[in-house]
Amino acid sequence: MNTETFGKTLLELYRLAHLAPIQTFQRLALDALSARFDFDAAWWGMASQPPDGPLEIHASLPYRLPAFYPSLWDEIKDEDTLAAAVMATPGRSVNFGRKAVQSSPGLASLMARFGITSCLCTVTLLPELNLMAFLSLYRCEGKPPFTEHERRTKQILMPHLTAALSSNWMLHLERVRANRASARASLAVVDRRGMLYVADQALTAALRLEWPHWTGPMLPEELTRHLQAGTTFQGKQLGVRMHPVGDLWLVDLRVSSLPTRLSPRENEIASQFSTGASYKEIARNLGIAPATARHHLREIYRKLEVSDKAQLAQRLFAADELTLDLEGRSIFEELPGLSHGFGQLLAD
């Protein structure tokens, strides 16, 4: 890749970061890269290394590889000598040839299954989130190994790829915020396990209203349970909704005006009722009598001065309520403004 091609690649990456939907950006970015850089397959995602546990992969994209590739790797990750070598030199691309990709039985079996004979891998640390971004480019049987020039090119490209991914996520948050015109909302992108990838600058302060000692990078356990159940969370200080975006989730969090009026039990009942549950279903979910659930609902209506379910839902999420259409492009179009990088997150 010469200087002119490198420059065009960067322009295309940042163009995609601004225009591509969040759920397709990584694939489109690798399409653009593969048109200028010769590789057969790739694996791009986020990872973490707990102090007392093995390496964990989060929200990764196997490119020109089956969707179950991460689960195959997970079975042999203790034998992955490539990962250990790359993590020892973060920021530096490492070139692995045929001998290296066959350095352990498990790794050799995985590489042979997909005909992979050489690999370029880079890890970029994101210390604010206790995460690392990784990208492995693969060549298969019949292709020459990667050259030193290609290794250096990949090393220079990696920070731009990470920045473009960060920019893509943050621009989506800013576009959602602009459509909502809400001063009280905070937004974040997480995976199904509650791992935080990117957020606006108000997130930390907002979460600490409900969980004063929260530090991340995982969402609070109580919030993660609601995420995995697909339910709205209504706490003493915060109301939180989760919206699926491909394999990730948009977390829509705002300071609630209800805590001084409703008890924790009433908050939970109001949340369930406003999102479609009947009083009988609420009673079953909470292990109370249907008559008790109806009594709570009467008290909720009285305290909030509402007369039906629609008014209740509107009060719960106040005047800035908005149903988010995240499957289309309508709210992601042509919004000017600056993006925020990973390094600005959770700095508090």
Short mmCIF file of C-alpha atoms in Angstrom, two decimals:
data_model
loop_
_atom_site.label_atom_id
_atom_site.label_comp_id
_atom_site.label_asym_id
_atom_site.label_seq_id
_atom_site.Cartn_x
_atom_site.Cartn_y
_atom_site.Cartn_z
CA MET A 1 0.00 0.00 0.00
CA ASN A 2 1.60 3.28 -1.13
CA THR A 3 1.09 6.70 0.45
CA GLU A 4 -1.74 7.69 -1.90
CA THR A 5 -3.64 4.45 -1.29
CA PHE A 6 -3.09 4.78 2.46
CA GLY A 7 -4.58 8.27 2.43
CA LYS A 8 -7.61 7.14 0.42
CA THR A 9 -8.12 4.27 2.87
CA LEU A 10 -8.20 6.66 5.83
CA LEU A 11 -10.66 8.95 4.08
CA GLU A 12 -12.95 6.00 3.36
CA LEU A 13 -12.76 4.76 6.97
CA TYR A 14 -13.77 8.13 8.40
CA ARG A 15 -16.48 8.57 5.77
CA LEU A 16 -17.95 5.23 6.82
CA ALA A 17 -17.63 6.16 10.49
CA HIS A 18 -19.92 9.12 9.86
CA LEU A 19 -22.43 7.44 7.55
CA ALA A 20 -22.60 3.68 8.21
CA PRO A 21 -25.16 2.23 10.64
CA ILE A 22 -23.60 1.09 13.89
CA GLN A 23 -24.44 -2.58 13.22
CA THR A 24 -22.66 -2.67 9.84
CA PHE A 25 -19.72 -0.29 10.23
CA GLN A 26 -17.05 -2.90 11.01
CA ARG A 27 -17.98 -5.08 8.04
CA LEU A 28 -18.04 -2.12 5.66
CA ALA A 29 -14.72 -0.86 7.02
CA LEU A 30 -13.10 -4.25 6.42
CA ASP A 31 -14.61 -4.33 2.92
CA ALA A 32 -12.89 -1.01 2.24
CA LEU A 33 -9.61 -2.22 3.73
CA SER A 34 -9.65 -5.50 1.80
CA ALA A 35 -9.96 -3.58 -1.49
CA ARG A 36 -6.55 -2.04 -0.79
CA PHE A 37 -4.80 -4.55 1.48
CA ASP A 38 -4.59 -8.23 0.54
CA PHE A 39 -6.09 -10.57 3.16
CA ASP A 40 -8.56 -13.44 3.04
CA ALA A 41 -10.31 -13.18 6.41
CA ALA A 42 -10.20 -11.14 9.61
CA TRP A 43 -11.35 -11.00 13.22
CA TRP A 44 -12.03 -7.58 14.78
CA GLY A 45 -13.40 -6.86 18.21
CA MET A 46 -12.90 -5.96 21.84
CA ALA A 47 -11.30 -8.07 24.56
CA SER A 48 -10.56 -7.84 28.26
CA GLN A 49 -8.12 -9.60 30.56
CA PRO A 50 -9.53 -9.92 34.10
CA PRO A 51 -6.82 -10.01 36.79
CA ASP A 52 -7.96 -13.42 37.99
CA GLY A 53 -9.31 -14.94 34.79
CA PRO A 54 -8.66 -15.82 31.15
CA LEU A 55 -8.83 -13.50 28.17
CA GLU A 56 -12.44 -12.69 27.22
CA ILE A 57 -13.71 -11.59 23.80
CA HIS A 58 -16.56 -9.07 23.49
CA ALA A 59 -18.67 -7.98 20.49
CA SER A 60 -16.33 -9.25 17.81
CA LEU A 61 -16.84 -9.55 14.05
CA PRO A 62 -15.50 -12.66 12.29
CA TYR A 63 -15.02 -11.37 8.73
CA ARG A 64 -15.29 -13.98 5.94
CA LEU A 65 -15.35 -16.50 8.77
CA PRO A 66 -18.38 -18.26 10.29
CA ALA A 67 -20.25 -16.58 13.13
CA PHE A 68 -19.22 -19.41 15.46
CA TYR A 69 -15.49 -18.74 14.96
CA PRO A 70 -15.18 -16.96 18.36
CA SER A 71 -16.63 -19.98 20.16
CA LEU A 72 -14.11 -22.26 18.43
CA TRP A 73 -11.30 -19.96 19.52
CA ASP A 74 -12.67 -19.89 23.06
CA GLU A 75 -12.19 -23.66 23.27
CA ILE A 76 -8.46 -23.38 22.53
CA LYS A 77 -7.64 -19.90 23.88
CA ASP A 78 -5.36 -21.31 26.58
CA GLU A 79 -3.16 -22.60 23.73
CA ASP A 80 -3.22 -19.38 21.69
CA THR A 81 0.43 -18.35 21.75
CA LEU A 82 -0.31 -15.63 19.17
CA ALA A 83 -2.60 -13.76 21.56
CA ALA A 84 -0.02 -13.88 24.32
CA ALA A 85 2.70 -12.54 22.01
CA VAL A 86 0.55 -9.67 20.73
CA MET A 87 -0.65 -8.63 24.18
CA ALA A 88 2.97 -8.42 25.30
CA THR A 89 3.58 -5.62 22.76
CA PRO A 90 0.37 -3.53 22.57
CA GLY A 91 0.30 -1.08 19.70
CA ARG A 92 2.75 -3.13 17.65
CA SER A 93 1.55 -5.36 14.80
CA VAL A 94 3.03 -8.84 14.96
CA ASN A 95 3.56 -10.95 11.83
CA PHE A 96 2.99 -14.68 12.32
CA GLY A 97 3.94 -17.16 9.61
CA ARG A 98 3.04 -20.80 9.06
CA LYS A 99 5.24 -22.10 11.87
CA ALA A 100 3.79 -19.68 14.43
CA VAL A 101 0.15 -20.44 13.62
CA GLN A 102 0.90 -24.13 14.20
CA SER A 103 2.75 -23.60 17.49
CA SER A 104 0.24 -25.54 19.62
CA PRO A 105 -2.11 -28.44 18.82
CA GLY A 106 -5.28 -26.45 19.50
CA LEU A 107 -4.17 -23.41 17.53
CA ALA A 108 -2.90 -25.56 14.66
CA SER A 109 -6.25 -27.36 14.48
CA LEU A 110 -8.21 -24.09 14.40
CA MET A 111 -6.00 -22.53 11.73
CA ALA A 112 -6.01 -25.69 9.61
CA ARG A 113 -9.81 -25.86 9.73
CA PHE A 114 -9.98 -22.56 7.84
CA GLY A 115 -6.79 -22.94 5.82
CA ILE A 116 -5.06 -20.03 7.60
CA THR A 117 -1.29 -19.99 7.11
CA SER A 118 -0.28 -16.46 8.18
CA CYS A 119 -1.63 -13.72 10.41
CA LEU A 120 -1.07 -10.04 11.16
CA CYS A 121 -2.39 -9.13 14.62
CA THR A 122 -2.49 -5.87 16.57
CA VAL A 123 -3.87 -4.95 19.99
CA THR A 124 -4.63 -1.39 21.10
CA LEU A 125 -5.15 -0.76 24.82
CA LEU A 126 -8.14 1.25 26.05
CA PRO A 127 -7.16 1.69 29.71
CA GLU A 128 -10.09 3.95 30.61
CA LEU A 129 -12.44 1.03 29.98
CA ASN A 130 -10.05 -1.76 30.94
CA LEU A 131 -10.49 -3.07 27.40
CA MET A 132 -8.36 -3.70 24.34
CA ALA A 133 -9.26 -3.48 20.67
CA PHE A 134 -7.82 -6.22 18.47
CA LEU A 135 -7.68 -6.93 14.75
CA SER A 136 -6.26 -10.07 13.15
CA LEU A 137 -5.86 -10.25 9.36
CA TYR A 138 -5.45 -13.74 7.88
CA ARG A 139 -4.08 -15.21 4.68
CA CYS A 140 -4.91 -18.72 3.62
CA GLU A 141 -3.15 -21.58 1.84
CA GLY A 142 -1.66 -20.56 -1.49
CA LYS A 143 -1.01 -16.95 -0.49
CA PRO A 144 2.46 -15.58 0.40
CA PRO A 145 3.09 -14.58 4.03
CA PHE A 146 2.68 -10.94 5.03
CA THR A 147 5.72 -8.74 4.42
CA GLU A 148 7.46 -6.36 6.79
CA HIS A 149 6.05 -3.44 4.80
CA GLU A 150 2.54 -4.82 5.28
CA ARG A 151 3.19 -5.29 8.99
CA ARG A 152 4.23 -1.64 9.37
CA THR A 153 1.24 -0.49 7.33
CA LYS A 154 -1.15 -2.46 9.52
CA GLN A 155 0.49 -1.03 12.63
CA ILE A 156 -0.08 2.54 11.41
CA LEU A 157 -3.65 1.73 10.35
CA MET A 158 -4.75 0.19 13.65
CA PRO A 159 -5.15 3.42 15.67
CA HIS A 160 -7.24 4.86 12.83
CA LEU A 161 -9.46 1.78 12.72
CA THR A 162 -10.01 2.00 16.48
CA ALA A 163 -10.70 5.74 16.31
CA ALA A 164 -13.14 5.26 13.42
CA LEU A 165 -15.03 2.59 15.37
CA SER A 166 -15.19 4.86 18.41
CA SER A 167 -16.34 7.75 16.24
CA ASN A 168 -19.05 5.64 14.61
CA TRP A 169 -20.50 4.62 17.98
CA MET A 170 -20.29 8.11 19.46
CA LEU A 171 -21.88 9.77 16.44
CA HIS A 172 -24.83 7.41 16.78
CA LEU A 173 -25.24 8.42 20.41
CA GLU A 174 -25.09 12.10 19.48
CA ARG A 175 -27.65 11.62 16.70
CA VAL A 176 -30.04 9.88 19.04
CA ARG A 177 -29.56 12.68 21.56
CA ALA A 178 -30.18 15.35 18.90
CA ASN A 179 -33.45 13.67 17.88
CA ARG A 180 -34.54 13.42 21.49
CA ALA A 181 -33.56 16.99 22.48
CA SER A 182 -33.26 15.71 26.06
CA ALA A 183 -31.02 17.39 28.58
CA ARG A 184 -31.67 14.66 31.14
CA ALA A 185 -30.78 11.62 29.06
CA SER A 186 -27.46 9.79 28.98
CA LEU A 187 -26.63 7.17 26.36
CA ALA A 188 -24.20 4.27 26.06
CA VAL A 189 -23.44 1.23 23.89
CA VAL A 190 -23.00 -2.12 25.67
CA ASP A 191 -23.02 -5.80 24.82
CA ARG A 192 -25.48 -8.33 26.24
CA ARG A 193 -23.22 -9.02 29.21
CA GLY A 194 -23.33 -5.36 30.17
CA MET A 195 -19.79 -4.53 29.00
CA LEU A 196 -19.60 -0.82 28.26
CA TYR A 197 -17.96 0.14 24.94
CA VAL A 198 -18.72 3.80 24.53
CA ALA A 199 -20.82 6.41 26.32
CA ASP A 200 -21.49 10.09 26.52
CA GLN A 201 -19.72 12.12 29.17
CA ALA A 202 -22.75 12.28 31.49
CA LEU A 203 -22.97 8.52 32.00
CA THR A 204 -20.68 8.11 35.00
CA ALA A 205 -22.33 10.85 37.04
CA ALA A 206 -25.81 9.58 36.13
CA LEU A 207 -25.10 5.96 37.09
CA ARG A 208 -23.57 7.05 40.39
CA LEU A 209 -26.86 8.66 41.37
CA GLU A 210 -28.28 5.14 41.64
CA TRP A 211 -25.05 3.23 42.34
CA PRO A 212 -22.66 5.65 44.14
CA HIS A 213 -19.65 3.31 44.02
CA TRP A 214 -19.98 2.24 40.37
CA THR A 215 -16.72 2.34 38.39
CA GLY A 216 -17.24 0.20 35.25
CA PRO A 217 -16.45 -1.13 32.71
CA MET A 218 -19.46 -3.39 33.38
CA LEU A 219 -22.90 -1.95 33.97
CA PRO A 220 -24.20 -2.44 37.52
CA GLU A 221 -25.39 -6.02 38.03
CA GLU A 222 -28.98 -4.96 38.64
CA LEU A 223 -29.06 -3.07 35.36
CA THR A 224 -27.45 -5.97 33.49
CA ARG A 225 -30.22 -8.29 34.70
CA HIS A 226 -32.82 -5.98 33.15
CA LEU A 227 -30.75 -5.79 29.96
CA GLN A 228 -30.67 -9.58 29.63
CA ALA A 229 -34.37 -9.85 30.43
CA GLY A 230 -35.25 -7.10 27.95
CA THR A 231 -37.11 -5.09 30.58
CA THR A 232 -37.15 -1.44 31.59
CA PHE A 233 -35.39 -0.49 34.82
CA GLN A 234 -36.99 2.06 37.13
CA GLY A 235 -34.91 2.80 40.20
CA LYS A 236 -35.00 5.40 42.92
CA GLN A 237 -33.03 7.91 40.85
CA LEU A 238 -32.93 6.61 37.27
CA GLY A 239 -35.12 5.20 34.52
CA VAL A 240 -33.30 3.04 31.96
CA ARG A 241 -34.38 1.46 28.68
CA MET A 242 -32.37 -0.83 26.42
CA HIS A 243 -32.72 -0.97 22.62
CA PRO A 244 -31.07 -3.73 20.52
CA VAL A 245 -28.74 -2.54 17.74
CA GLY A 246 -27.45 -5.62 15.94
CA ASP A 247 -25.41 -7.60 18.48
CA LEU A 248 -25.08 -4.56 20.75
CA TRP A 249 -27.51 -2.54 22.87
CA LEU A 250 -28.17 1.16 23.18
CA VAL A 251 -28.72 2.06 26.84
CA ASP A 252 -31.04 5.04 27.27
CA LEU A 253 -30.70 6.37 30.81
CA ARG A 254 -32.22 9.43 32.44
CA VAL A 255 -32.75 10.96 35.83
CA SER A 256 -36.24 10.16 37.04
CA SER A 257 -38.57 12.72 38.55
CA LEU A 258 -40.56 9.99 40.33
CA PRO A 259 -38.47 8.78 43.31
CA THR A 260 -39.92 11.31 45.74
CA ARG A 261 -43.44 10.22 44.82
CA LEU A 262 -43.28 6.46 44.36
CA SER A 263 -41.87 3.74 46.57
CA PRO A 264 -39.42 1.20 45.04
CA ARG A 265 -42.26 -1.34 44.78
CA GLU A 266 -44.51 1.22 43.12
CA ASN A 267 -41.71 2.16 40.71
CA GLU A 268 -41.37 -1.48 39.66
CA ILE A 269 -45.12 -1.96 39.23
CA ALA A 270 -45.47 1.30 37.29
CA SER A 271 -42.60 0.29 35.00
CA GLN A 272 -44.06 -3.15 34.25
CA PHE A 273 -47.61 -1.86 33.77
CA SER A 274 -46.55 0.97 31.45
CA THR A 275 -44.68 -1.47 29.19
CA GLY A 276 -47.66 -3.78 28.70
CA ALA A 277 -47.92 -6.17 31.66
CA SER A 278 -51.38 -6.73 33.14
CA TYR A 279 -51.95 -6.43 36.89
CA LYS A 280 -52.24 -10.23 37.05
CA GLU A 281 -48.89 -10.65 35.28
CA ILE A 282 -47.32 -8.10 37.62
CA ALA A 283 -48.69 -9.96 40.62
CA ARG A 284 -47.21 -13.21 39.32
CA ASN A 285 -43.85 -11.59 38.55
CA LEU A 286 -43.57 -10.02 42.00
CA GLY A 287 -45.13 -12.84 44.00
CA ILE A 288 -48.01 -10.75 45.34
CA ALA A 289 -51.78 -11.09 45.20
CA PRO A 290 -53.60 -9.59 42.18
CA ALA A 291 -55.64 -7.45 44.57
CA THR A 292 -52.42 -6.05 46.03
CA ALA A 293 -51.13 -5.22 42.54
CA ARG A 294 -54.39 -3.40 41.75
CA HIS A 295 -54.16 -1.46 45.02
CA HIS A 296 -50.62 -0.34 44.15
CA LEU A 297 -51.77 0.74 40.69
CA ARG A 298 -54.56 2.87 42.18
CA GLU A 299 -52.00 4.54 44.46
CA ILE A 300 -49.64 5.12 41.53
CA TYR A 301 -52.40 6.73 39.48
CA ARG A 302 -53.34 8.94 42.44
CA LYS A 303 -49.76 10.03 43.21
CA LEU A 304 -48.88 10.79 39.59
CA GLU A 305 -52.28 12.29 38.79
CA VAL A 306 -52.84 10.10 35.71
CA SER A 307 -55.92 8.20 34.60
CA ASP A 308 -54.71 5.58 32.10
CA LYS A 309 -51.72 3.49 31.02
CA ALA A 310 -50.70 5.87 28.22
CA GLN A 311 -50.49 8.81 30.62
CA LEU A 312 -48.53 6.66 33.06
CA ALA A 313 -45.95 5.74 30.40
CA GLN A 314 -45.65 9.39 29.42
CA ARG A 315 -45.03 10.43 33.02
CA LEU A 316 -42.45 7.71 33.57
CA PHE A 317 -40.25 8.96 30.77
CA ALA A 318 -41.45 12.57 30.94
CA ALA A 319 -41.92 14.95 28.06
CA ASP A 320 -38.89 13.77 26.09
CA GLU A 321 -40.25 10.29 25.43
CA LEU A 322 -39.27 8.97 21.97
CA THR A 323 -39.57 5.56 20.38
CA LEU A 324 -36.21 4.84 18.75
CA ASP A 325 -36.13 3.30 15.29
CA LEU A 326 -32.66 1.76 15.30
CA GLU A 327 -33.16 -0.68 12.45
CA GLY A 328 -33.35 2.01 9.79
CA ARG A 329 -31.26 5.00 8.88
CA SER A 330 -33.78 7.73 9.70
CA ILE A 331 -32.18 9.00 12.90
CA PHE A 332 -28.60 8.44 11.76
CA GLU A 333 -28.46 10.82 8.82
CA GLU A 334 -26.19 13.80 8.26
CA LEU A 335 -25.69 15.19 11.73
CA PRO A 336 -22.72 17.56 11.98
CA GLY A 337 -20.60 17.61 15.12
CA LEU A 338 -17.52 16.17 16.76
CA SER A 339 -17.20 12.62 17.97
CA HIS A 340 -15.67 11.56 21.27
CA GLY A 341 -12.85 9.04 21.46
CA PHE A 342 -12.49 6.11 23.81
CA GLY A 343 -9.94 8.08 25.81
CA GLN A 344 -12.59 10.56 26.95
CA LEU A 345 -14.79 7.94 28.59
CA LEU A 346 -15.10 7.38 32.31
CA ALA A 347 -12.27 9.77 33.02
CA ASP A 348 -14.02 10.93 36.17
#
